[in-house]
mmCIF file of C-alpha atoms in Angstrom:
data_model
loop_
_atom_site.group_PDB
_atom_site.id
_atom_site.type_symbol
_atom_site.label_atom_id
_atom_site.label_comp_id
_atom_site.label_asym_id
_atom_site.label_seq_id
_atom_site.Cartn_x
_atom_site.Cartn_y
_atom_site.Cartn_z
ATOM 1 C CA UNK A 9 0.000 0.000 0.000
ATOM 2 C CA UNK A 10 1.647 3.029 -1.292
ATOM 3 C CA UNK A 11 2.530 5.818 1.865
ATOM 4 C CA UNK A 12 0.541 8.632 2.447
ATOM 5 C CA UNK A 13 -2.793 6.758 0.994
ATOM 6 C CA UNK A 14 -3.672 5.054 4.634
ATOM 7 C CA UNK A 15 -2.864 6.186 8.028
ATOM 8 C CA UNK A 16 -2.692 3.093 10.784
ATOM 9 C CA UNK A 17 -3.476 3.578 14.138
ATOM 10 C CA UNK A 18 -2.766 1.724 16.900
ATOM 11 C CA UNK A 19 -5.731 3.135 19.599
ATOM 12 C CA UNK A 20 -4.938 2.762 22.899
ATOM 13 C CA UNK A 21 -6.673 4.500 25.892
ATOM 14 C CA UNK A 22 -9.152 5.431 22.907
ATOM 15 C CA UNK A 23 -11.330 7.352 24.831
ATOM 16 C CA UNK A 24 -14.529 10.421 23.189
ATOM 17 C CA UNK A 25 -16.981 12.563 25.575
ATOM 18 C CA UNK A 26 -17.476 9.457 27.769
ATOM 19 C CA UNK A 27 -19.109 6.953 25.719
ATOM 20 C CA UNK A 28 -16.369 4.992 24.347
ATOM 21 C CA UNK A 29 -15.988 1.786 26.242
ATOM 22 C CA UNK A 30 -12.709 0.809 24.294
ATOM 23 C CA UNK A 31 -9.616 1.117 26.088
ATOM 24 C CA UNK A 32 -7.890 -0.681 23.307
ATOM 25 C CA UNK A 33 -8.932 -1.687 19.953
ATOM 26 C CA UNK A 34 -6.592 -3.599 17.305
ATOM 27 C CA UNK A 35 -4.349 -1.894 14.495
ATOM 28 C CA UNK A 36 -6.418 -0.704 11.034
ATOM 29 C CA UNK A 37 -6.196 1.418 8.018
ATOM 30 C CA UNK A 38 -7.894 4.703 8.287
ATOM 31 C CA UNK A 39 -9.089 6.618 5.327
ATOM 32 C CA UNK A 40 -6.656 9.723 4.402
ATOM 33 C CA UNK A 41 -7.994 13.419 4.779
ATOM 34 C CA UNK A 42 -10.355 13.016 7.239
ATOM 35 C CA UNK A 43 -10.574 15.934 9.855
ATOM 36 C CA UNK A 44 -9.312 15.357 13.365
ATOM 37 C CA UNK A 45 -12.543 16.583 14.878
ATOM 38 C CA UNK A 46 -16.143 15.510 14.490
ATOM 39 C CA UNK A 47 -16.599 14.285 11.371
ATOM 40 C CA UNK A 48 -20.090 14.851 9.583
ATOM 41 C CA UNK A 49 -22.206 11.903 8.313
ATOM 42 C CA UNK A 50 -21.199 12.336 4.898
ATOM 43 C CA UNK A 51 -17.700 12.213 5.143
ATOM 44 C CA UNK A 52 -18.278 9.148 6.990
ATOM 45 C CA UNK A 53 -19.985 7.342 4.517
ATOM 46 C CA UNK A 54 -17.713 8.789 1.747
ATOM 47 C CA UNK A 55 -14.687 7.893 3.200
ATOM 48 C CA UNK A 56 -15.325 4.032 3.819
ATOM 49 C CA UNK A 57 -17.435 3.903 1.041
ATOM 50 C CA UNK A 58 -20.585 2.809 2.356
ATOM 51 C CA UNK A 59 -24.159 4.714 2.214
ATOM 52 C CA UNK A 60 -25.957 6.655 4.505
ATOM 53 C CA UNK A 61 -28.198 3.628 5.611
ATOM 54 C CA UNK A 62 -25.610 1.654 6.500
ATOM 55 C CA UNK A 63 -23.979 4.022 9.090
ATOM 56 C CA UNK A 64 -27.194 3.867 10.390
ATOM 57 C CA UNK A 65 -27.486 0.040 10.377
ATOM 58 C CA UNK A 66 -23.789 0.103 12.188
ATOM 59 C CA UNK A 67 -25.603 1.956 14.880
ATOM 60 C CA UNK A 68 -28.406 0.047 15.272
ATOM 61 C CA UNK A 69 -26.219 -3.133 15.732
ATOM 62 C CA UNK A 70 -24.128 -0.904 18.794
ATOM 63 C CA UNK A 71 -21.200 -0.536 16.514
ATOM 64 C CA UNK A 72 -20.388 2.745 16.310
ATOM 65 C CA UNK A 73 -22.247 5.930 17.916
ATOM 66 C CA UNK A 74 -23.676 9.364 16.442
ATOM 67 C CA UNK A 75 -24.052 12.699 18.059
ATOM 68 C CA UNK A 76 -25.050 15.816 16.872
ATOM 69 C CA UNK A 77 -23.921 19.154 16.055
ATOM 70 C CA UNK A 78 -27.115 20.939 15.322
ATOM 71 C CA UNK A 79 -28.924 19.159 12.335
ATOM 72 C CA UNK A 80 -26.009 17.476 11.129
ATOM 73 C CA UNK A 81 -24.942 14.352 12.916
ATOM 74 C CA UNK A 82 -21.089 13.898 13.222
ATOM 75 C CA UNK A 83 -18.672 10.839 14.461
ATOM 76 C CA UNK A 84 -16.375 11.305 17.062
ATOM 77 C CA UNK A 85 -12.462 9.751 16.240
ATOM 78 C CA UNK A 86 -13.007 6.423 18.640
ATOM 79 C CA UNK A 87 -16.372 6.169 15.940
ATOM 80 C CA UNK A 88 -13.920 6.825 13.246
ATOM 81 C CA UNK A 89 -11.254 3.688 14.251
ATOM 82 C CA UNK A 90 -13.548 1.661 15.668
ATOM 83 C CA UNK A 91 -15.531 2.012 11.968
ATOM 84 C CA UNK A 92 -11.585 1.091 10.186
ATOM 85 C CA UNK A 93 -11.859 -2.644 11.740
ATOM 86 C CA UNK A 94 -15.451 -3.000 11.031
ATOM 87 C CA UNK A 95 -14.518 -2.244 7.333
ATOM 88 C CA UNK A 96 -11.579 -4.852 7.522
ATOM 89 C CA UNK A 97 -13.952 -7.331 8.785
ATOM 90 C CA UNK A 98 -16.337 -6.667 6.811
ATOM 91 C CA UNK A 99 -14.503 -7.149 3.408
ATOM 92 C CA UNK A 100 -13.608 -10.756 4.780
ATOM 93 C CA UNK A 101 -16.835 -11.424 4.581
ATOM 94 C CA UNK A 102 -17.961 -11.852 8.187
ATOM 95 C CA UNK A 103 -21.044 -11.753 9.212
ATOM 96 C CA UNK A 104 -22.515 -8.830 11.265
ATOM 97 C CA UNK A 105 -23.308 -10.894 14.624
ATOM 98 C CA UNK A 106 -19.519 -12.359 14.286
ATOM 99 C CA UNK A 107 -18.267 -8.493 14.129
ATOM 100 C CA UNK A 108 -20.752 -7.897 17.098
ATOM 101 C CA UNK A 109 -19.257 -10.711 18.968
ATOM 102 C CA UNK A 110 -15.694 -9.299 18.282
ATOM 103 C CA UNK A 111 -16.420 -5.827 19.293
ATOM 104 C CA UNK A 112 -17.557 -6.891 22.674
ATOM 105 C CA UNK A 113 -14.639 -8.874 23.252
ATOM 106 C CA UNK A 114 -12.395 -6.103 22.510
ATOM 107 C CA UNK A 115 -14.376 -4.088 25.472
ATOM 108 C CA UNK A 116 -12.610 -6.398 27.783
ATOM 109 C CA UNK A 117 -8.848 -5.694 25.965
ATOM 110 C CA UNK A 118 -6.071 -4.814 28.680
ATOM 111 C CA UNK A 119 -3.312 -4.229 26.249
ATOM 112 C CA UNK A 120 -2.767 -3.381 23.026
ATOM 113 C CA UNK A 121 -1.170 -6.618 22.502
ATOM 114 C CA UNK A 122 -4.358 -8.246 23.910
ATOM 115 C CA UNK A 123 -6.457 -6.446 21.191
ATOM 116 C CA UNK A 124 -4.265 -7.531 18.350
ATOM 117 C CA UNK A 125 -4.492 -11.444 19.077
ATOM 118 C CA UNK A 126 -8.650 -10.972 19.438
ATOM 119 C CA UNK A 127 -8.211 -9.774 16.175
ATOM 120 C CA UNK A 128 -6.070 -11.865 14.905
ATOM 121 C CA UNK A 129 -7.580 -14.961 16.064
ATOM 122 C CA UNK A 130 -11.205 -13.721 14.339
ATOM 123 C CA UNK A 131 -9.348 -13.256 10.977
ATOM 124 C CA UNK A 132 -8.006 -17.132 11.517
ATOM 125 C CA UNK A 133 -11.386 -18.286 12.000
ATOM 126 C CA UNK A 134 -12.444 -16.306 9.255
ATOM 127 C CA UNK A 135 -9.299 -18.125 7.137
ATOM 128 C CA UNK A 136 -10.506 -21.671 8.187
ATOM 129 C CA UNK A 137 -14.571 -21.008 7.253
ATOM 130 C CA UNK A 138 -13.476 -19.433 3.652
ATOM 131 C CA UNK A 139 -11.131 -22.118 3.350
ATOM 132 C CA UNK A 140 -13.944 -24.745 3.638
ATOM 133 C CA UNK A 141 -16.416 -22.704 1.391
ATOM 134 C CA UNK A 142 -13.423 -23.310 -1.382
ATOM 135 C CA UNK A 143 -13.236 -27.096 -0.936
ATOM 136 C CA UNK A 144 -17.123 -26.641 -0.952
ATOM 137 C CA UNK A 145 -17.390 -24.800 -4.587
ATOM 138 C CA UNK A 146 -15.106 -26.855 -6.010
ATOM 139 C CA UNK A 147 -16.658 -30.087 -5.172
ATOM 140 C CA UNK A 148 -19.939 -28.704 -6.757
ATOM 141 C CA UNK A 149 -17.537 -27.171 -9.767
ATOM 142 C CA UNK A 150 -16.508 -30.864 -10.249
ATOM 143 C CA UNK A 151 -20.152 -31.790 -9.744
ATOM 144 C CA UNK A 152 -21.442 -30.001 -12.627
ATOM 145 C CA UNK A 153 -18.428 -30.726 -14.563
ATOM 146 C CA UNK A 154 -19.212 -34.396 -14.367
ATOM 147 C CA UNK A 155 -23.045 -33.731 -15.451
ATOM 148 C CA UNK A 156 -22.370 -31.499 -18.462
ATOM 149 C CA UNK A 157 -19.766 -34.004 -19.794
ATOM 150 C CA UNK A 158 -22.297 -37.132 -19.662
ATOM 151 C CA UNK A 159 -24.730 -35.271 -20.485
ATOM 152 C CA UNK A 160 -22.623 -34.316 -23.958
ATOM 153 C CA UNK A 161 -21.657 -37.942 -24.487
ATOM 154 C CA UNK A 162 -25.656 -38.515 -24.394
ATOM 155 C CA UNK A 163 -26.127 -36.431 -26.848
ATOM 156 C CA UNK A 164 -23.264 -37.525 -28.971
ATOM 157 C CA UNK A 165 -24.080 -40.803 -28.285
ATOM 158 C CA UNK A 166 -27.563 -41.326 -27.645
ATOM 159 C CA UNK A 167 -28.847 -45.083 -27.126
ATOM 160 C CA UNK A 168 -31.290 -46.923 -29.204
ATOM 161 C CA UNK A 169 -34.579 -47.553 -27.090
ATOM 162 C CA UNK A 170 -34.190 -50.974 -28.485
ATOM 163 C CA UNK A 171 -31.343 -51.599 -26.573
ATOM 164 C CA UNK A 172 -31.120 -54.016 -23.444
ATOM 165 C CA UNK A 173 -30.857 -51.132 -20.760
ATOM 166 C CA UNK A 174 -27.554 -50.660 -22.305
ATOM 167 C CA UNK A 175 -26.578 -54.213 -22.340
ATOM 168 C CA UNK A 176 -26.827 -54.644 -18.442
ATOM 169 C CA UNK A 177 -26.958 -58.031 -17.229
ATOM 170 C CA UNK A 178 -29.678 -59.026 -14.643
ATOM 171 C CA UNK A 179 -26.677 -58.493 -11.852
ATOM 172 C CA UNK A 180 -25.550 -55.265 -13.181
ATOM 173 C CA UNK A 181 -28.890 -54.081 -13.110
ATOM 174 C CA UNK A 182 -29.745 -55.282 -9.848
ATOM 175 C CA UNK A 183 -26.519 -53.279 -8.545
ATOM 176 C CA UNK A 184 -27.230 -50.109 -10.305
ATOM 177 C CA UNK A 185 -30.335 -49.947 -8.790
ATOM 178 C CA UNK A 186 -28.302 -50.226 -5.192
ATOM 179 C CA UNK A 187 -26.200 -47.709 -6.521
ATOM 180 C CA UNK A 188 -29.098 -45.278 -7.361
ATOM 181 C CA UNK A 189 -30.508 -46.067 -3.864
ATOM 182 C CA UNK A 190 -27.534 -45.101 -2.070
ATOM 183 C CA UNK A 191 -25.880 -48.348 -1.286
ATOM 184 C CA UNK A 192 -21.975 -48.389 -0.752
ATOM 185 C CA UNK A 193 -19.980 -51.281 -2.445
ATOM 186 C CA UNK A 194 -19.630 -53.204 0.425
ATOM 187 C CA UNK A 195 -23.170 -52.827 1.189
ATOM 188 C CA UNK A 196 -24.012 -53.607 -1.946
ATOM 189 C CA UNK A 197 -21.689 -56.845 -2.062
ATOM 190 C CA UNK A 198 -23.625 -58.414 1.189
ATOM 191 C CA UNK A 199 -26.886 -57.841 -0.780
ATOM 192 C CA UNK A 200 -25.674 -59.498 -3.687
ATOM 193 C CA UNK A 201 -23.584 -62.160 -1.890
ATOM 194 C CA UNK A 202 -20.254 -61.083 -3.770
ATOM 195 C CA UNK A 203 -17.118 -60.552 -2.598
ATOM 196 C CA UNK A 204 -15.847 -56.698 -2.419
ATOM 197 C CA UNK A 205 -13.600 -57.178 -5.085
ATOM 198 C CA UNK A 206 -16.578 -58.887 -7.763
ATOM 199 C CA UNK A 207 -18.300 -55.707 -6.466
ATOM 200 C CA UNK A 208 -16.320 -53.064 -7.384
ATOM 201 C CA UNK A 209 -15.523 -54.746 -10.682
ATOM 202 C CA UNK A 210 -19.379 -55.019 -11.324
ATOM 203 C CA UNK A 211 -19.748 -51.686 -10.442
ATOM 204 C CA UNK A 212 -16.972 -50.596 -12.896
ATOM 205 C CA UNK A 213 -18.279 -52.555 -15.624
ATOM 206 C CA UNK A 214 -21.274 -50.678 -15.069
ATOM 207 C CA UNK A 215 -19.961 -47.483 -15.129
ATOM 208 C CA UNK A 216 -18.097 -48.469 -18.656
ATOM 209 C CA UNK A 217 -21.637 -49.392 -20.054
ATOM 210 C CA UNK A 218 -22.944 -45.883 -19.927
ATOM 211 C CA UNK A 219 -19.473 -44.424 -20.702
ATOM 212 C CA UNK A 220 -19.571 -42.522 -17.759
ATOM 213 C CA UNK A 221 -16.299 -41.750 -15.576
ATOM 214 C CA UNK A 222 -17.266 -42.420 -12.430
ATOM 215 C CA UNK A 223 -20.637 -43.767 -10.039
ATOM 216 C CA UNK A 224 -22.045 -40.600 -10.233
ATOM 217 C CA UNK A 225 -22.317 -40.078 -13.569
ATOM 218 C CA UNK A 226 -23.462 -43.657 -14.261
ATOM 219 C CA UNK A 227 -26.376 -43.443 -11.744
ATOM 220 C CA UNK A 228 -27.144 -39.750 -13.353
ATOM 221 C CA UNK A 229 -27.376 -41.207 -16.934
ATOM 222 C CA UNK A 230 -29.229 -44.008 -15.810
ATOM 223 C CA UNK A 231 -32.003 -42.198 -14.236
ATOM 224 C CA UNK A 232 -32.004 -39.954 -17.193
ATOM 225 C CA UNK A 233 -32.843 -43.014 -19.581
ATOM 226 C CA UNK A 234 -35.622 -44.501 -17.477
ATOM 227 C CA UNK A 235 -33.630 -47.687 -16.543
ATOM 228 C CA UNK A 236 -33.427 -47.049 -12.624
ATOM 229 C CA UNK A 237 -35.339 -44.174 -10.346
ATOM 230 C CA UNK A 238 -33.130 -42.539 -7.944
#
């Protein structure tokens, strides 16, 4: 981040006309050019880039505070920093109640140092959940993958109705329909009375059949042509 375009601030002892209840609060960027005084709604919003409504939201949740200098309401500076690590969390993505939860915590900071690890433990937690959203999207990437490349080889390759259920054998059949019901392999092996190994190369064989690349796709196609319902 090039100098002069943030200011950090490391508030300790943060303290504005009584209310603040933050002896310490952890290390953020604050927005350049803002006055060192009250600073009026507007400039607020402008300066972290959010709208009117939201400022208002903020203090409805106990975030941050308002007071008033005539008609125009105005932040004090503890407002102002206290606003900087809402922002940070914020762009993270977490969710208002988690930022709530943080914020209280911080009420009970001793030490600078104390402040910092809150904060820095949040942002871990934070790490971990987006982390786990990532595995999440890309098993549902490979998901769809999977569907729009059978489906494709369908339609490249579409079977006669005349066919045999694609040439499955009264076994084969039998185990796809496990397979569409949910049935592991080795579930599916004591049902059939087959070792695991004759299981998993039935189940392979089937998969083969309907040119598919893996169970999934197999059951999929199958359902799709009427030969087993999921």
């Amino acid at each position: 981040m090039p100098d002069g375009s943030k200011r950090l601030f490391a508030a300790a002892g943060v303290a504005s006309e009584g209310r603040s209840k933050y002896r310490f609060l952890p290390s953020a960027a604050l927005p350049p050019d803002l006055p060192e005084g009250p600073v009026p709604i507007a400039d607020m919003a402008n300066a972290f880039g959010v709208t009117h409504r939201t400022l208002h939201f903020y203090e409805e949740k106990g975030l941050i505070s308002a007071n008033r200098i005539g008609l125009m309401r105005v932040y004090g500076q503890d407002d102002v920093m206290r606003m900087a690590v809402i922002t940070v969390c914020r762009e993270t993505g977490m969710p208002v109640a988690v930022i709530q939860e943080l914020m209280d915590e911080l009420r009970n900071a001793d030490s600078q140092e104390k402040a910092e690890a809150m904060f820095r433990e949040a942002l871990q937690v934070r790490k971990r959940e987006l982390t786990a959203e990532m595995s999440t999207l890309h098993r549902q990437l490979q998901q769809v993958g999977d569907l729009l490349e059978f489906d494709d080889s369908i339609e490249a390759q579409p079977l006669n109705d005349n066919q045999d259920s694609a040439g499955l054998t009264a076994q084969e059949r039998r185990c796809l329909e496990l397979m569409a019901e949910g049935y592991s392999t080795q579930r599916i092996a004591r049902a059939l009375d087959l070792k695991h190994d004759e299981t998993r190369d039935l189940e392979a064989g089937i998969i083969l059949k309907f040119r598919a690349n893996n169970r999934f796709q197999a059951i999929a196609k199958a359902v799709l042509l009427g030969i087993v319902q999921a």
